[in-house]
Coordinates of C-alpha atoms in Angstrom, one line a residue:
Chain B
M286 CA 93.6 113.7 82.7
A287 CA 90.8 111.9 80.7
N288 CA 92.3 108.6 82.0
N289 CA 92.3 109.8 85.5
F290 CA 88.6 110.7 85.2
A291 CA 87.7 107.3 83.6
V292 CA 89.5 105.6 86.5
T293 CA 87.7 107.7 89.1
A294 CA 84.4 106.9 87.4
A295 CA 85.1 103.3 87.3
L296 CA 86.0 103.3 91.1
V297 CA 82.8 105.2 91.9
R298 CA 80.6 103.0 89.7
D299 CA 82.1 100.0 91.5
T300 CA 81.3 101.5 94.9
F301 CA 77.7 102.1 93.9
R302 CA 77.5 98.4 92.5
E303 CA 78.8 97.1 95.8
A304 CA 76.5 99.4 97.7
L305 CA 73.5 98.0 95.6
A306 CA 74.6 94.4 96.0
R307 CA 75.1 94.7 99.8
K308 CA 71.5 96.2 99.9
I309 CA 72.9 99.3 101.6
F310 CA 71.6 101.5 98.9
W311 CA 68.2 99.9 98.7
G312 CA 68.0 100.1 102.6
F313 CA 68.6 103.7 102.6
L314 CA 66.3 104.2 99.6
G315 CA 63.5 102.2 101.4
C316 CA 63.8 104.2 104.6
S317 CA 64.0 107.5 102.6
T318 CA 60.9 106.6 100.6
A319 CA 58.9 105.5 103.6
L320 CA 59.6 108.9 105.1
I321 CA 58.6 110.6 102.0
L322 CA 55.3 108.8 101.8
F323 CA 54.6 109.6 105.4
F324 CA 54.9 113.3 104.7
L325 CA 53.0 113.0 101.4
F326 CA 50.0 111.1 102.7
I327 CA 49.8 111.3 106.5
M328 CA 50.7 114.9 107.2
K329 CA 48.1 117.4 106.3
I330 CA 48.7 121.2 106.3
D331 CA 45.6 123.5 105.8
V332 CA 46.6 127.0 104.8
V333 CA 44.3 129.6 106.1
E334 CA 44.3 133.1 104.5
G335 CA 47.7 132.3 103.2
A336 CA 49.5 133.3 106.3
V337 CA 48.2 131.1 109.1
A338 CA 48.3 127.2 108.9
T339 CA 47.1 124.2 110.9
M340 CA 49.2 121.1 110.7
S341 CA 47.6 117.8 111.4
I342 CA 49.1 114.3 111.6
F343 CA 46.8 111.3 111.4
G344 CA 43.9 113.8 111.2
K345 CA 44.5 115.4 114.5
D346 CA 45.3 119.1 114.7
T347 CA 48.4 119.9 116.5
R348 CA 49.5 123.4 115.9
T349 CA 48.3 126.6 114.3
M350 CA 50.8 129.3 113.5
D351 CA 52.5 131.6 111.0
L352 CA 52.9 129.5 107.8
T353 CA 56.5 130.4 107.0
R354 CA 57.6 129.9 110.6
L355 CA 55.6 126.6 110.6
V356 CA 57.3 125.3 107.5
R357 CA 60.8 126.3 108.8
E358 CA 60.2 124.7 112.2
V359 CA 59.2 121.5 110.6
H360 CA 62.0 121.7 108.2
G361 CA 64.4 122.3 111.2
G362 CA 63.0 119.2 113.0
I363 CA 63.4 117.1 110.0
A364 CA 66.9 118.3 109.3
A365 CA 68.0 117.6 112.9
F366 CA 66.5 114.1 112.7
L367 CA 68.1 113.4 109.4
Y368 CA 71.4 114.8 110.5
T369 CA 71.5 112.7 113.7
A370 CA 69.8 109.4 112.6
G371 CA 71.1 109.7 109.0
L372 CA 74.8 110.1 110.1
F373 CA 74.6 107.1 112.4
L374 CA 72.9 104.9 109.7
A375 CA 75.3 106.2 107.0
V376 CA 78.4 105.3 109.1
F377 CA 77.0 102.0 110.1
A378 CA 75.9 100.8 106.7
S379 CA 78.8 102.1 104.5
A380 CA 81.8 101.7 106.9
G381 CA 82.3 98.3 105.3
L382 CA 82.6 99.5 101.9
I383 CA 86.2 100.8 102.4
P384 CA 87.7 97.8 104.2
T385 CA 86.4 95.3 101.7
I386 CA 89.0 96.5 99.0
F387 CA 91.8 95.5 101.5
E388 CA 90.7 91.8 101.3
P389 CA 93.6 89.5 100.2
G390 CA 93.2 88.5 96.6
R391 CA 91.5 91.7 95.8
I392 CA 93.9 94.4 96.9
E393 CA 96.8 92.9 95.0
L394 CA 95.0 93.0 91.8
L395 CA 93.9 96.6 92.3
L396 CA 97.4 97.6 93.1
S397 CA 98.8 95.8 90.1
K398 CA 96.9 98.3 87.9
P399 CA 98.6 101.5 86.7
V400 CA 96.8 103.6 89.1
A401 CA 98.3 105.5 92.0
R402 CA 97.4 104.1 95.3
H403 CA 95.8 107.3 96.7
H404 CA 93.8 107.5 93.6
I405 CA 92.3 104.0 94.3
L406 CA 91.4 104.9 97.8
L407 CA 90.1 108.3 97.0
G408 CA 87.9 106.9 94.3
R409 CA 86.4 104.5 96.8
Y410 CA 86.0 107.3 99.3
L411 CA 84.3 109.6 96.8
G412 CA 82.0 106.7 95.8
N413 CA 81.0 106.0 99.3
V414 CA 80.3 109.7 100.0
L415 CA 78.2 110.0 96.7
V416 CA 76.1 106.8 97.7
I417 CA 75.1 108.7 100.9
A418 CA 74.7 112.1 99.2
A419 CA 72.5 110.5 96.5
N420 CA 70.1 109.2 99.2
M421 CA 70.2 112.3 101.3
F422 CA 69.5 114.5 98.4
Y423 CA 66.6 112.4 97.2
L424 CA 65.0 112.4 100.7
V425 CA 65.6 116.1 101.4
L426 CA 64.5 117.3 97.9
A427 CA 61.4 115.2 97.9
I428 CA 60.4 116.5 101.4
W429 CA 61.1 120.0 100.3
I430 CA 58.9 119.6 97.2
I431 CA 56.0 118.0 99.3
F432 CA 56.1 120.9 101.8
G433 CA 56.4 123.4 99.0
V434 CA 53.4 122.1 97.1
K435 CA 51.3 121.7 100.2
T436 CA 52.0 125.1 101.8
G437 CA 53.4 127.2 98.8
V438 CA 56.4 128.1 101.0
W439 CA 59.7 127.4 99.3
T440 CA 62.4 128.1 101.9
Y441 CA 65.6 127.0 100.1
Q442 CA 67.6 126.8 103.4
F443 CA 66.2 123.3 104.1
L444 CA 68.3 122.1 101.0
Y445 CA 71.4 123.1 102.8
S446 CA 70.9 120.3 105.3
T447 CA 71.8 117.8 102.6
A448 CA 75.2 119.6 102.0
I449 CA 75.9 119.9 105.8
T450 CA 75.0 116.3 106.5
V451 CA 77.1 115.0 103.7
F452 CA 79.9 117.3 104.6
V453 CA 80.0 115.9 108.2
F454 CA 79.6 112.3 106.8
A455 CA 82.7 113.0 104.5
I456 CA 84.6 113.9 107.7
L457 CA 83.7 110.9 109.5
L458 CA 84.3 108.7 106.5
A459 CA 87.9 110.0 106.6
L460 CA 88.2 108.6 110.0
V461 CA 86.7 105.3 108.9
L462 CA 89.2 105.2 106.1
L463 CA 92.1 105.8 108.4
V464 CA 91.2 103.2 110.8
A465 CA 90.3 100.8 108.1
V466 CA 93.7 101.2 106.5
L467 CA 95.4 100.7 109.8
S468 CA 93.3 97.9 111.2
E469 CA 91.8 96.4 108.0
S470 CA 88.6 95.9 110.0
A471 CA 85.2 97.4 109.3
V472 CA 84.2 96.7 112.9
V473 CA 87.0 98.6 114.4
A474 CA 86.6 101.5 112.0
T475 CA 82.8 101.7 112.8
M476 CA 83.4 101.6 116.6
V477 CA 86.0 104.3 116.6
T478 CA 83.9 106.5 114.5
F479 CA 80.8 105.9 116.5
G480 CA 83.0 106.8 119.5
V481 CA 83.9 110.1 118.1
M482 CA 80.3 110.8 117.3
L483 CA 79.1 109.9 120.8
V484 CA 81.9 112.0 122.5
S485 CA 81.0 115.0 120.5
P486 CA 78.0 116.2 122.6
I487 CA 80.0 115.6 125.7
L488 CA 82.8 117.7 124.6
A489 CA 80.4 120.4 123.4
Q490 CA 79.8 120.9 127.1
R491 CA 83.4 121.7 127.7
H492 CA 82.9 124.8 129.7
V493 CA 80.8 122.9 132.3
I494 CA 83.3 120.0 132.3
E495 CA 86.2 122.3 132.8
R496 CA 84.5 123.8 135.9
L497 CA 84.0 120.4 137.3
L498 CA 87.8 119.3 136.8
S499 CA 90.3 120.2 139.5
S500 CA 93.7 119.9 137.7
E501 CA 94.9 122.1 134.9
W502 CA 96.2 119.1 132.9
S503 CA 92.7 117.4 132.8
R504 CA 91.1 120.7 131.7
D505 CA 93.9 120.9 129.0
T506 CA 93.1 117.3 127.9
V507 CA 89.4 118.2 127.6
R508 CA 90.3 121.3 125.6
Y509 CA 92.6 119.3 123.4
F510 CA 90.1 116.7 122.5
Y511 CA 87.5 119.4 121.9
F512 CA 89.6 121.3 119.3
A513 CA 91.2 118.2 117.8
L514 CA 88.0 116.1 117.2
P515 CA 85.1 116.8 114.8
K516 CA 82.4 118.8 116.3
V517 CA 79.5 116.7 115.1
F518 CA 77.0 117.9 117.7
E519 CA 77.7 121.6 117.2
I520 CA 77.5 121.4 113.4
G521 CA 74.2 119.7 113.9
R522 CA 73.1 122.8 115.7
I523 CA 74.4 125.0 113.0
C524 CA 72.5 122.9 110.6
R525 CA 69.3 123.7 112.4
E526 CA 70.0 127.4 112.7
I527 CA 70.6 127.6 109.0
V528 CA 67.5 125.8 108.1
L529 CA 65.5 127.9 110.5
G530 CA 66.9 131.0 108.6
R531 CA 68.9 132.2 111.6
P532 CA 72.3 133.8 111.4
V533 CA 75.3 131.6 112.4
T534 CA 77.6 133.4 114.7
D535 CA 80.5 130.9 115.1
W536 CA 81.9 129.0 112.2
M537 CA 84.7 127.6 114.1
P538 CA 83.1 124.0 114.6
V539 CA 82.8 123.8 110.7
W540 CA 86.3 124.8 109.7
S541 CA 88.0 123.0 112.6
S542 CA 86.1 119.8 111.6
A543 CA 87.0 120.3 108.0
L544 CA 90.7 120.6 109.1
F545 CA 90.3 117.4 111.1
G546 CA 88.9 115.6 107.9
V547 CA 91.7 116.8 105.7
V548 CA 94.4 115.7 108.1
I549 CA 92.8 112.4 108.8
L550 CA 92.2 111.8 105.2
S551 CA 95.8 112.7 104.3
A552 CA 97.0 110.3 107.1
G553 CA 94.8 107.6 105.7
L554 CA 96.2 108.0 102.2
Y555 CA 99.7 108.2 103.4
S556 CA 99.3 105.0 105.5
F557 CA 97.8 103.3 102.5
S558 CA 100.7 104.2 100.3
R559 CA 103.2 102.9 102.8
R560 CA 101.6 99.5 103.6
N561 CA 102.6 96.1 102.3
Y562 CA 99.9 93.8 101.0
Chain U
M5 CA 116.3 103.9 75.7
P6 CA 114.0 100.8 75.9
S7 CA 115.4 98.1 78.1
D8 CA 116.2 94.5 76.7
Y9 CA 114.6 93.1 79.9
A10 CA 110.9 93.0 80.8
I11 CA 111.8 92.5 84.4
E12 CA 115.2 93.3 86.1
T13 CA 115.7 93.2 89.9
E14 CA 118.8 94.3 91.7
G15 CA 119.4 92.9 95.2
L16 CA 115.7 92.9 95.9
T17 CA 115.2 92.2 99.6
K18 CA 112.2 92.1 101.9
I19 CA 112.4 91.8 105.6
F20 CA 109.3 91.7 107.7
R21 CA 109.6 93.1 111.3
S22 CA 107.3 92.1 114.1
F23 CA 105.8 95.3 115.5
W24 CA 105.9 94.0 119.1
S25 CA 109.0 91.9 119.4
G26 CA 111.0 93.5 116.6
A27 CA 111.9 90.0 115.4
E28 CA 113.0 90.1 111.7
F29 CA 112.0 87.5 109.0
V30 CA 113.8 87.7 105.7
A31 CA 111.2 86.7 103.1
V32 CA 113.3 87.6 100.0
D33 CA 117.0 88.0 100.2
G34 CA 118.9 90.0 97.7
I35 CA 117.4 88.5 94.5
S36 CA 118.9 89.9 91.3
L37 CA 117.1 88.5 88.3
R38 CA 116.7 89.4 84.6
V39 CA 113.8 88.3 82.5
R40 CA 114.4 88.9 78.8
R41 CA 111.7 90.7 76.7
G42 CA 109.5 88.1 75.0
A43 CA 110.8 85.2 77.3
T44 CA 108.6 82.5 79.0
F45 CA 110.0 82.5 82.5
G46 CA 109.0 80.1 85.2
L47 CA 109.5 80.9 88.9
L48 CA 109.7 77.9 91.1
G49 CA 110.2 77.2 94.8
P50 CA 108.7 75.4 97.7
N51 CA 105.9 77.0 99.7
G52 CA 107.2 79.8 101.8
A53 CA 110.1 80.2 99.5
G54 CA 109.3 84.0 98.9
K55 CA 107.9 83.7 95.4
T56 CA 104.6 85.5 96.2
T57 CA 106.5 88.3 98.1
F58 CA 108.9 88.6 95.1
V59 CA 106.0 89.0 92.7
K60 CA 104.3 91.5 95.0
M61 CA 107.4 93.5 95.0
L62 CA 107.4 93.4 91.2
L63 CA 104.0 94.9 91.3
S64 CA 104.8 97.3 94.2
A65 CA 102.0 95.8 96.2
S66 CA 104.8 95.1 98.8
H67 CA 107.6 97.7 99.2
P68 CA 111.2 96.3 99.1
T69 CA 113.3 96.7 102.1
R70 CA 116.4 97.0 99.8
G71 CA 117.0 96.8 96.1
R72 CA 114.7 97.6 93.3
A73 CA 112.6 96.3 90.5
L74 CA 112.5 97.6 87.0
I75 CA 109.7 96.9 84.6
F76 CA 110.9 97.4 81.0
G77 CA 113.5 99.6 82.5
E78 CA 111.1 101.8 84.6
D79 CA 111.2 101.8 88.2
G80 CA 108.3 99.4 89.6
R81 CA 107.5 101.9 92.3
N82 CA 106.0 104.3 89.7
H83 CA 102.5 103.3 89.0
R84 CA 102.9 104.1 85.2
A85 CA 105.5 101.3 85.0
R86 CA 102.7 98.8 85.6
R87 CA 100.8 99.9 82.5
P88 CA 102.2 97.0 80.4
I89 CA 101.6 94.3 83.1
G90 CA 98.6 92.0 83.0
Y91 CA 98.3 90.1 86.4
L92 CA 96.5 87.1 87.6
P93 CA 96.9 86.6 91.3
E94 CA 96.9 83.4 93.2
N95 CA 93.9 83.0 95.5
H96 CA 92.1 86.0 93.9
R97 CA 89.0 87.3 95.2
F98 CA 87.0 88.9 92.4
P99 CA 83.9 90.9 93.7
T100 CA 81.0 88.4 93.5
Y101 CA 78.5 91.1 92.9
M102 CA 80.1 91.8 89.4
T103 CA 79.1 89.9 86.3
G104 CA 81.9 88.8 84.1
E105 CA 81.4 91.6 81.7
G106 CA 81.3 94.1 84.6
M107 CA 84.5 92.7 86.1
L108 CA 86.3 93.0 82.7
D109 CA 85.0 96.5 82.2
F110 CA 86.0 97.6 85.6
Y111 CA 89.6 96.3 85.5
G112 CA 89.8 97.2 81.9
A113 CA 89.2 100.9 82.9
L114 CA 91.7 100.7 85.6
S115 CA 94.2 99.4 83.1
G116 CA 93.7 102.6 81.0
L117 CA 91.4 101.3 78.3
D118 CA 88.8 103.6 77.0
G119 CA 85.1 102.7 76.8
P120 CA 85.0 101.8 73.1
S121 CA 88.2 99.5 73.5
R122 CA 86.5 97.9 76.6
K123 CA 83.3 97.2 74.6
R124 CA 85.4 95.5 71.8
R125 CA 87.7 93.5 74.1
I126 CA 85.1 92.1 76.5
P127 CA 83.3 89.7 74.0
E128 CA 86.6 88.8 72.3
L129 CA 88.1 87.7 75.6
L130 CA 85.0 86.0 76.8
A131 CA 85.0 84.0 73.6
L132 CA 88.8 83.3 73.9
T133 CA 88.4 81.9 77.4
G134 CA 85.3 80.0 76.5
L135 CA 82.9 82.0 78.7
E136 CA 80.9 83.7 75.9
K137 CA 77.5 82.6 77.5
W138 CA 78.6 83.6 81.0
G139 CA 79.4 87.2 80.4
G140 CA 76.1 88.4 82.0
V141 CA 76.3 86.1 85.0
R142 CA 77.5 87.2 88.4
L143 CA 80.8 85.9 89.3
G144 CA 79.3 84.3 92.5
K145 CA 77.8 81.6 90.3
Y146 CA 81.1 80.8 88.5
S147 CA 83.1 77.6 89.2
K148 CA 86.7 77.9 90.4
G149 CA 87.9 77.0 86.9
M150 CA 85.7 79.7 85.4
L151 CA 87.0 82.2 87.7
Q152 CA 90.5 81.3 86.8
R153 CA 89.6 81.8 83.1
V154 CA 87.8 85.1 83.6
G155 CA 90.7 86.1 85.7
L156 CA 93.0 85.5 82.7
A157 CA 90.7 87.4 80.5
Q158 CA 90.9 90.3 83.0
A159 CA 94.7 90.2 82.8
L160 CA 94.6 90.3 79.0
M161 CA 92.1 93.2 78.7
H162 CA 94.7 95.9 77.8
E163 CA 96.8 93.7 75.7
P164 CA 99.7 93.6 78.0
T165 CA 103.2 93.0 76.9
L166 CA 104.2 91.4 80.3
L167 CA 101.9 88.8 81.8
I168 CA 102.5 87.8 85.4
L169 CA 100.4 84.6 86.1
D170 CA 100.3 83.2 89.7
E171 CA 99.2 79.6 89.5
P172 CA 97.1 80.1 86.5
S173 CA 96.0 76.4 86.3
D174 CA 95.0 76.2 89.9
G175 CA 91.5 74.5 90.1
V176 CA 91.2 74.4 86.3
D177 CA 90.0 71.0 84.6
P178 CA 92.4 69.4 81.9
I179 CA 90.3 71.0 79.1
G180 CA 90.6 74.4 80.7
R181 CA 94.3 73.9 81.3
R182 CA 94.8 73.1 77.7
Q183 CA 92.9 76.1 76.8
I184 CA 95.0 78.4 79.1
R185 CA 98.2 76.8 77.7
D186 CA 97.0 77.5 74.1
I187 CA 96.3 81.1 75.1
M188 CA 99.7 81.4 76.6
Q189 CA 101.4 80.0 73.6
A190 CA 99.5 82.3 71.2
L191 CA 100.7 85.3 73.4
E192 CA 104.3 83.9 73.4
A193 CA 104.2 83.9 69.6
R194 CA 103.1 87.5 69.7
G195 CA 106.2 88.4 71.7
V196 CA 104.4 88.8 75.0
T197 CA 106.8 88.1 78.0
I198 CA 105.2 85.6 80.4
F199 CA 106.3 85.1 83.9
L200 CA 104.8 82.1 85.3
N201 CA 104.7 81.3 89.1
S202 CA 103.5 77.8 89.5
H203 CA 103.8 74.7 91.6
L204 CA 103.2 72.5 88.7
L205 CA 106.7 71.7 87.5
A206 CA 105.5 69.8 84.4
E207 CA 103.6 72.9 83.4
V208 CA 106.6 75.1 83.7
E209 CA 108.8 72.6 82.0
A210 CA 106.4 72.2 79.0
F211 CA 105.9 75.9 78.6
C212 CA 108.8 78.1 79.9
H213 CA 112.3 78.4 78.4
D214 CA 113.8 80.0 81.4
V215 CA 113.4 79.2 84.9
A216 CA 114.6 80.4 88.5
I217 CA 114.3 78.5 91.7
I218 CA 113.8 80.4 94.9
H219 CA 114.7 78.7 98.1
R220 CA 114.5 80.3 101.6
G221 CA 114.3 83.7 100.0
K222 CA 117.3 83.3 97.9
L223 CA 117.9 82.7 94.3
A224 CA 119.0 79.0 94.3
L225 CA 119.2 78.3 90.6
E226 CA 118.6 80.2 87.2
G227 CA 119.0 79.1 83.7
E228 CA 117.4 77.8 80.6
V229 CA 115.2 74.7 81.0
K230 CA 117.1 72.7 78.3
D231 CA 120.3 73.3 80.0
L232 CA 119.1 72.5 83.4
T233 CA 117.6 69.2 82.2
A234 CA 120.5 68.3 80.1
G235 CA 121.3 65.3 82.3
S236 CA 119.2 62.9 80.0
G237 CA 120.9 59.9 78.5
Y238 CA 121.1 56.1 78.5
R239 CA 121.6 53.8 81.5
V240 CA 123.4 50.6 80.8
K241 CA 123.3 47.7 83.4
A242 CA 125.9 44.9 82.9
E243 CA 127.3 41.9 84.7
H244 CA 130.8 40.6 85.2
V245 CA 132.4 44.0 84.5
P246 CA 136.1 43.9 85.5
E247 CA 137.2 46.9 87.6
R248 CA 139.8 47.7 84.9
L249 CA 137.1 48.0 82.2
A250 CA 134.8 50.1 84.6
E251 CA 137.7 52.6 85.2
E252 CA 138.5 52.7 81.5
L253 CA 134.9 53.7 80.7
R254 CA 134.9 56.4 83.4
T255 CA 138.3 57.9 82.5
A256 CA 137.3 58.0 78.8
G257 CA 134.5 60.3 80.0
A258 CA 131.8 58.3 78.3
A259 CA 130.0 57.1 81.3
I260 CA 129.5 57.9 84.9
F261 CA 128.9 55.3 87.6
V262 CA 125.4 54.9 89.1
N263 CA 124.7 53.0 92.4
A264 CA 127.7 54.9 93.9
A265 CA 127.7 57.6 96.4
P266 CA 129.3 60.6 94.9
Q267 CA 132.1 62.2 96.9
N268 CA 132.5 65.9 96.6
G269 CA 129.9 65.8 93.7
V270 CA 132.0 63.4 91.6
P271 CA 130.7 59.9 91.0
Q272 CA 133.0 57.2 92.3
S273 CA 133.8 53.7 91.2
A274 CA 131.0 51.7 92.7
T275 CA 131.1 48.4 94.4
P276 CA 128.9 46.2 92.2
L277 CA 125.5 45.5 93.4
N278 CA 124.7 41.8 93.1
G279 CA 127.4 41.6 90.5
F280 CA 125.8 44.3 88.3
R281 CA 127.2 47.6 87.5
E282 CA 125.3 50.6 86.0
F283 CA 126.7 53.3 83.7
Q284 CA 125.2 56.5 82.7
F285 CA 126.0 57.6 79.1
G286 CA 125.3 61.1 78.0
T287 CA 124.6 60.3 74.3
R288 CA 123.4 57.4 72.1
E289 CA 126.7 57.2 70.4
A290 CA 128.6 56.9 73.7
A291 CA 126.1 54.3 74.9
N292 CA 126.6 52.2 71.8
R293 CA 130.4 52.5 72.1
G294 CA 130.2 51.4 75.8
V295 CA 128.0 48.4 75.0
D296 CA 130.4 47.3 72.2
L297 CA 133.3 47.6 74.7
L298 CA 131.5 45.7 77.4
R299 CA 130.4 43.1 74.9
S300 CA 134.0 42.7 73.6
Q301 CA 135.1 42.0 77.2
S302 CA 132.3 39.3 77.5
C303 CA 130.3 41.4 80.0
E304 CA 126.5 40.4 80.1
I305 CA 124.1 43.4 79.3
E306 CA 121.2 43.2 81.6
S307 CA 119.4 46.2 80.3
V308 CA 119.7 49.5 78.4
I309 CA 117.2 52.2 79.5
R310 CA 116.7 55.7 78.1
T311 CA 116.7 58.2 81.0
A312 CA 115.7 61.8 81.2
S313 CA 116.4 64.5 83.8
T314 CA 113.2 66.3 84.5
L315 CA 112.7 69.8 85.9
E316 CA 111.4 67.9 89.0
D317 CA 114.7 66.2 89.4
V318 CA 116.5 69.5 89.1
F319 CA 114.1 71.2 91.5
M320 CA 114.5 68.4 94.1
R321 CA 118.2 68.4 93.8
T322 CA 118.3 72.2 94.3
I323 CA 115.9 72.2 97.2
D324 CA 117.2 69.0 99.0
G325 CA 120.9 69.5 97.9
K326 CA 120.7 66.0 96.5

């Protein structure tokens, strides 16, 4: 057990080291820090009588509204931006971290060690998720603190956006992992994953699309893809609802996407255990 | 019960099938091999013979189509069976972002070593491989020979009892080569089983006690180096040798004819070349007796040469069928 933990820790450490060496970690950290500095110095919020606020960016007043609502709205906007842009950036930047271990001359050495194949791949996967989680948490926590200090409003729901973004990233990374195992190509893995992300907002409009389709089989196909693929777009909407403090009425996109992630990750691990290197 | 063999394979076979055409390629064809505990074993074969695929199947990096491989009696497919193995692959690609120390720490952890043991072993092994000043330097700055040495250090991190080395001297200068050989000899003295996959026949001959030659995926020859290279002896060249005397030498079993095409593998009485005949004697005594006999029949001795059958001769004969 202790040995399993030590092996996992070594694999995670190695992924962080590679992310640092490839400047992925620094790139993310730089972007996050720039965004934090923007909120720290550029945005100014004046609290009036504790309940109404004026927010100004570059010194120009933009809105005056209820303080808690203002903070929630801003949090919601930031969360939606981080979710969309962050996911694209995270997949793009870190997709190469998994296929690199399949390089000839590297994989044989890894497989010669007394570690189960699935453990090697899961360690790498976990390391990759943690690299992104660390950056997301740093960014969201810093923004949350800045807003809290500036306004005195500490709505904890904003912090959930980290967990939701990392959760969706983990699902998408499972797809990267499966495609990388099958194709041993970072490019193919990234393209397939981006494809799934881009098709998500289209499939989210399935009721509209179904009305436009004439045949039953084409409607079934759309339905199949909708239920089978991760619902990135709809989870983004759920993320915003949560940050805004609104109740979530339908959790289906979350659990069906989680199911997709588990199935795809299992398929990736199985394929890896069967492959010849 | 612990096995007497470090490696045992039974009918190990690997067939690659083309996904599209379904065409088959037999890379390893039913190899059954045993490597004793504590042996120094050399695996030889021309390029594409199936050596690397065989080694990969031992390590379970490639799955056998048929047969099985046992490591110290345990099924090689079980990852725990690989615990006693230290492995240095050919054409390794160590992550260049790691330092020498970082790399040893990483692979040491994967080999099951705890933190304090890794801390103790890293400087020891860097010193052993002559890289003590390079531990903190990124592997991207290492020369090929240095990478080979740090790779060997990596294989030794957890003090393995079976060392599988794939071309360990590749790209290493003569001093480094000597260093690697000294390390291997020290390990052999400690009872570590060494399985060497090398193209350098002289290296295998100098170091290994047992060898196997793989050709076209099959086990072509296996045995102890001293037995396989036992064709050494003395070659005597003489003039004016009567046919009767030549036959007498041959039937006495003291000599075989040289410069004669063998028929069904048996040397035949040769037609003299420019009046000379050559005889191969297995021992010094036999050569002396032969020379005495030739001289007693007034034959002129042109030359007496000591000959040796090298592993290269054995290898070439096995591969070319000569």
